[in-house]
Amino acid sequence: GRLCLVGFGNSAADLATMILLHCRAGNNLSDIKPMIHVAARTIAPVFPRRAKLLRVDTLGYIIRWLPYILQDFLVKLLWLGIPDSRHCDLAFPSHLKRWNKILGRVPVIDKHGMLASGFRSGRLVGHGPILDITKGKEVRFCDQPLASNDHIVPTSMASTKIDMVILATGYREDCVVDREDRLNGLYKCGFGKSDRFLPLRSISEEAKCIAEDIVSSYHH
């Protein structure tokens, strides 16, 4: 089938990974080859979970102790230096915005190497944002800019037939509404800015505090 994922964060990456893993496991049972089109406005760096002896969570722990300027420099260096990371970046149109600064954001983690292999095989196709969708289930992507007088107008030369669209665009932190009843309310985890590259350590610490708070609420 032909799927369109809108957004290119870790939610979209996990969906694409699980679909490709499932289809690879069932290759002998079906001749259907999945095609996943990824529409994105901004392209985040993609890092493998492990690159030889280096684990991405270890790297995140090291980077958190560096000055901000060195953090951004090291991330960009790895983004260009790791072959799989560079290939994932090149899979998207060059006119799309890339990260210039980390600013507490989380990069995309290629947990099983399926993103890099998917882009290489053509099972995953990187696009710009969606321009429009026709009644015939055809999608036009903003894949290349067209110069028009004094400004750039993004355009797409062809339509792509799509069977399903999944929105994986995330949400804004200021849209999360706190509730008065703490037991049934929402807990925020991973929104802190202390870990600028990969906040796994702070998420672990916050998750422990949340668990302790829930347990204490039940005891009361």
Short mmCIF file of C-alpha atoms in Angstrom, two decimals:
data_model
loop_
_atom_site.label_atom_id
_atom_site.label_comp_id
_atom_site.label_asym_id
_atom_site.label_seq_id
_atom_site.Cartn_x
_atom_site.Cartn_y
_atom_site.Cartn_z
CA GLY A 1 0.00 0.00 0.00
CA ARG A 2 0.92 3.70 -0.19
CA LEU A 3 1.01 5.57 3.10
CA CYS A 4 1.70 9.23 3.83
CA LEU A 5 3.15 10.20 7.21
CA VAL A 6 2.81 13.90 7.99
CA GLY A 7 5.65 14.93 10.27
CA PHE A 8 9.15 13.59 10.80
CA GLY A 9 9.64 13.32 14.53
CA ASN A 10 10.17 10.20 16.60
CA SER A 11 6.48 9.24 16.46
CA ALA A 12 6.53 9.19 12.65
CA ALA A 13 9.91 7.44 12.69
CA ASP A 14 8.62 4.71 15.03
CA LEU A 15 5.52 4.18 12.87
CA ALA A 16 7.61 3.88 9.71
CA THR A 17 10.05 1.53 11.45
CA MET A 18 7.35 -0.82 12.74
CA ILE A 19 5.57 -0.91 9.37
CA LEU A 20 8.79 -1.74 7.54
CA LEU A 21 9.77 -4.37 10.12
CA HIS A 22 6.33 -5.98 9.88
CA CYS A 23 6.43 -6.03 6.09
CA ARG A 24 9.95 -7.44 6.07
CA ALA A 25 8.86 -10.25 8.39
CA GLY A 26 5.96 -11.06 6.04
CA ASN A 27 7.88 -10.81 2.77
CA ASN A 28 7.38 -14.49 2.00
CA LEU A 29 3.61 -14.23 2.49
CA SER A 30 2.83 -11.27 0.26
CA ASP A 31 4.11 -9.60 -2.86
CA ILE A 32 2.84 -6.19 -1.72
CA LYS A 33 5.69 -3.74 -1.21
CA PRO A 34 4.89 -0.81 1.09
CA MET A 35 5.67 2.73 0.02
CA ILE A 36 5.77 5.33 2.77
CA HIS A 37 5.86 9.00 1.81
CA VAL A 38 7.05 11.32 4.59
CA ALA A 39 5.92 14.96 4.45
CA ALA A 40 7.86 17.41 6.62
CA ARG A 41 8.38 21.16 6.98
CA THR A 42 11.60 21.03 8.99
CA ILE A 43 14.15 18.22 8.87
CA ALA A 44 15.64 17.04 12.15
CA PRO A 45 18.93 15.13 12.32
CA VAL A 46 18.55 11.36 12.30
CA PHE A 47 20.98 9.35 14.41
CA PRO A 48 21.26 5.55 14.69
CA ARG A 49 20.67 4.15 18.15
CA ARG A 50 24.18 2.70 18.03
CA ALA A 51 27.09 3.58 15.75
CA LYS A 52 29.80 0.98 16.32
CA LEU A 53 30.79 1.37 20.00
CA LEU A 54 28.93 4.65 20.50
CA ARG A 55 25.38 4.61 21.86
CA VAL A 56 23.19 7.63 21.23
CA ASP A 57 22.07 7.92 24.87
CA THR A 58 25.73 7.93 25.96
CA LEU A 59 26.39 10.64 23.41
CA GLY A 60 23.46 12.65 24.75
CA TYR A 61 24.86 12.39 28.28
CA ILE A 62 28.28 13.64 27.12
CA ILE A 63 26.85 16.51 25.07
CA ARG A 64 24.80 17.87 27.98
CA TRP A 65 28.03 18.88 29.75
CA LEU A 66 29.43 20.83 26.82
CA PRO A 67 28.96 24.59 26.24
CA TYR A 68 26.04 25.42 23.95
CA ILE A 69 28.25 26.40 21.02
CA LEU A 70 30.16 23.12 21.18
CA GLN A 71 26.93 21.15 21.48
CA ASP A 72 25.54 22.57 18.24
CA PHE A 73 28.89 22.13 16.48
CA LEU A 74 29.26 18.49 17.54
CA VAL A 75 25.70 17.61 16.53
CA LYS A 76 26.18 19.14 13.08
CA LEU A 77 29.52 17.35 12.72
CA LEU A 78 27.94 13.98 13.55
CA TRP A 79 24.96 14.76 11.30
CA LEU A 80 27.30 15.14 8.33
CA GLY A 81 29.85 12.54 9.43
CA ILE A 82 27.67 9.49 10.11
CA PRO A 83 26.78 7.94 6.71
CA ASP A 84 23.24 6.87 7.68
CA SER A 85 22.50 10.29 9.19
CA ARG A 86 23.76 12.07 6.08
CA HIS A 87 21.75 9.79 3.78
CA CYS A 88 18.51 10.41 5.69
CA ASP A 89 19.10 14.15 5.41
CA LEU A 90 19.74 13.94 1.66
CA ALA A 91 16.50 11.98 1.20
CA PHE A 92 14.52 15.21 1.70
CA PRO A 93 14.41 18.19 -0.69
CA SER A 94 17.32 20.56 -0.15
CA HIS A 95 15.15 23.68 0.15
CA LEU A 96 13.51 22.47 3.38
CA LYS A 97 14.65 24.04 6.63
CA ARG A 98 17.19 22.09 8.69
CA TRP A 99 17.96 22.48 12.38
CA ASN A 100 20.43 25.30 13.04
CA LYS A 101 20.36 25.06 16.84
CA ILE A 102 19.31 22.27 19.16
CA LEU A 103 17.42 24.41 21.70
CA GLY A 104 16.34 21.42 23.77
CA ARG A 105 14.83 19.51 20.86
CA VAL A 106 15.13 15.75 20.45
CA PRO A 107 16.62 14.36 17.23
CA VAL A 108 15.07 11.44 15.39
CA ILE A 109 16.45 8.09 16.56
CA ASP A 110 16.75 5.31 13.98
CA LYS A 111 16.23 2.47 16.45
CA HIS A 112 16.63 -0.49 14.11
CA GLY A 113 18.37 1.07 11.13
CA MET A 114 15.11 0.90 9.17
CA LEU A 115 14.95 4.59 8.33
CA ALA A 116 18.32 4.66 6.60
CA SER A 117 17.70 1.36 4.80
CA GLY A 118 14.18 2.47 3.89
CA PHE A 119 15.39 5.67 2.26
CA ARG A 120 18.12 3.75 0.43
CA SER A 121 15.72 1.11 -0.89
CA GLY A 122 13.03 3.60 -1.90
CA ARG A 123 10.47 2.21 0.56
CA LEU A 124 10.65 5.58 2.32
CA VAL A 125 10.41 8.77 0.28
CA GLY A 126 11.12 12.19 1.76
CA HIS A 127 8.96 15.17 0.73
CA GLY A 128 8.23 18.73 1.71
CA PRO A 129 4.87 19.67 3.27
CA ILE A 130 1.59 18.76 1.58
CA LEU A 131 0.22 21.36 -0.82
CA ASP A 132 -3.18 19.77 -1.45
CA ILE A 133 -5.10 16.49 -1.61
CA THR A 134 -7.52 15.72 -4.44
CA LYS A 135 -10.75 13.73 -4.24
CA GLY A 136 -8.97 10.96 -6.11
CA LYS A 137 -6.61 10.46 -3.14
CA GLU A 138 -3.73 12.15 -4.90
CA VAL A 139 -1.33 14.27 -2.87
CA ARG A 140 0.87 17.10 -4.11
CA PHE A 141 4.00 17.80 -2.08
CA CYS A 142 6.12 20.92 -1.84
CA ASP A 143 9.18 19.18 -3.27
CA GLN A 144 10.97 21.95 -5.12
CA PRO A 145 10.99 25.75 -5.03
CA LEU A 146 10.05 27.72 -8.11
CA ALA A 147 11.53 31.20 -8.50
CA SER A 148 8.83 33.78 -9.15
CA ASN A 149 9.90 37.42 -9.42
CA ASP A 150 11.40 38.40 -6.06
CA HIS A 151 10.34 35.43 -3.95
CA ILE A 152 10.40 31.65 -3.92
CA VAL A 153 7.16 29.77 -4.41
CA PRO A 154 7.29 26.09 -3.35
CA THR A 155 5.74 23.77 -5.88
CA SER A 156 5.38 20.12 -6.81
CA MET A 157 5.56 18.84 -10.35
CA ALA A 158 3.46 15.68 -9.93
CA SER A 159 0.77 14.11 -7.76
CA THR A 160 1.25 10.93 -5.75
CA LYS A 161 -1.49 8.37 -5.20
CA ILE A 162 -1.99 7.72 -1.47
CA ASP A 163 -4.14 5.11 0.28
CA MET A 164 -3.89 6.48 3.82
CA VAL A 165 -2.61 9.58 5.62
CA ILE A 166 -1.41 9.52 9.25
CA LEU A 167 -0.80 12.78 11.11
CA ALA A 168 2.25 12.61 13.38
CA THR A 169 2.70 16.34 13.89
CA GLY A 170 2.97 16.41 17.69
CA TYR A 171 1.50 19.18 19.82
CA ARG A 172 2.46 22.43 21.46
CA GLU A 173 3.43 22.37 25.12
CA ASP A 174 1.24 25.39 25.90
CA CYS A 175 -1.79 23.40 24.68
CA VAL A 176 -1.42 20.85 27.48
CA VAL A 177 -4.01 21.80 30.11
CA ASP A 178 -3.31 21.01 33.78
CA ARG A 179 -6.13 19.60 35.88
CA GLU A 180 -6.90 20.27 39.52
CA ASP A 181 -7.24 16.60 40.47
CA ARG A 182 -3.57 15.56 40.33
CA LEU A 183 -4.30 11.83 40.39
CA ASN A 184 -6.28 11.98 37.16
CA GLY A 185 -4.35 14.88 35.65
CA LEU A 186 -1.60 15.02 33.08
CA TYR A 187 2.03 14.80 34.04
CA LYS A 188 4.63 16.55 31.89
CA CYS A 189 7.75 14.52 31.23
CA GLY A 190 10.62 15.46 28.95
CA PHE A 191 9.72 19.13 28.49
CA GLY A 192 12.74 20.45 30.40
CA LYS A 193 15.62 22.22 28.65
CA SER A 194 18.45 20.89 30.82
CA ASP A 195 19.42 18.19 28.31
CA ARG A 196 19.71 20.05 25.03
CA PHE A 197 20.46 17.09 22.76
CA LEU A 198 18.81 13.93 24.04
CA PRO A 199 16.97 14.26 27.37
CA LEU A 200 16.87 10.54 28.21
CA ARG A 201 18.54 11.05 31.57
CA SER A 202 16.22 13.87 32.67
CA ILE A 203 13.19 11.95 31.35
CA SER A 204 14.23 8.99 33.49
CA GLU A 205 14.58 11.23 36.56
CA GLU A 206 11.23 12.95 35.93
CA ALA A 207 9.48 9.61 35.29
CA LYS A 208 10.70 8.33 38.65
CA CYS A 209 9.30 11.42 40.40
CA ILE A 210 5.98 11.00 38.59
CA ALA A 211 5.77 7.34 39.60
CA GLU A 212 6.49 8.24 43.24
CA ASP A 213 3.82 10.96 43.14
CA ILE A 214 1.21 8.54 41.75
CA VAL A 215 2.06 5.93 44.40
CA SER A 216 1.84 8.51 47.21
CA SER A 217 -1.54 9.68 45.87
CA TYR A 218 -2.95 6.16 46.10
CA HIS A 219 -1.60 5.74 49.66
CA HIS A 220 -3.45 8.90 50.72
#
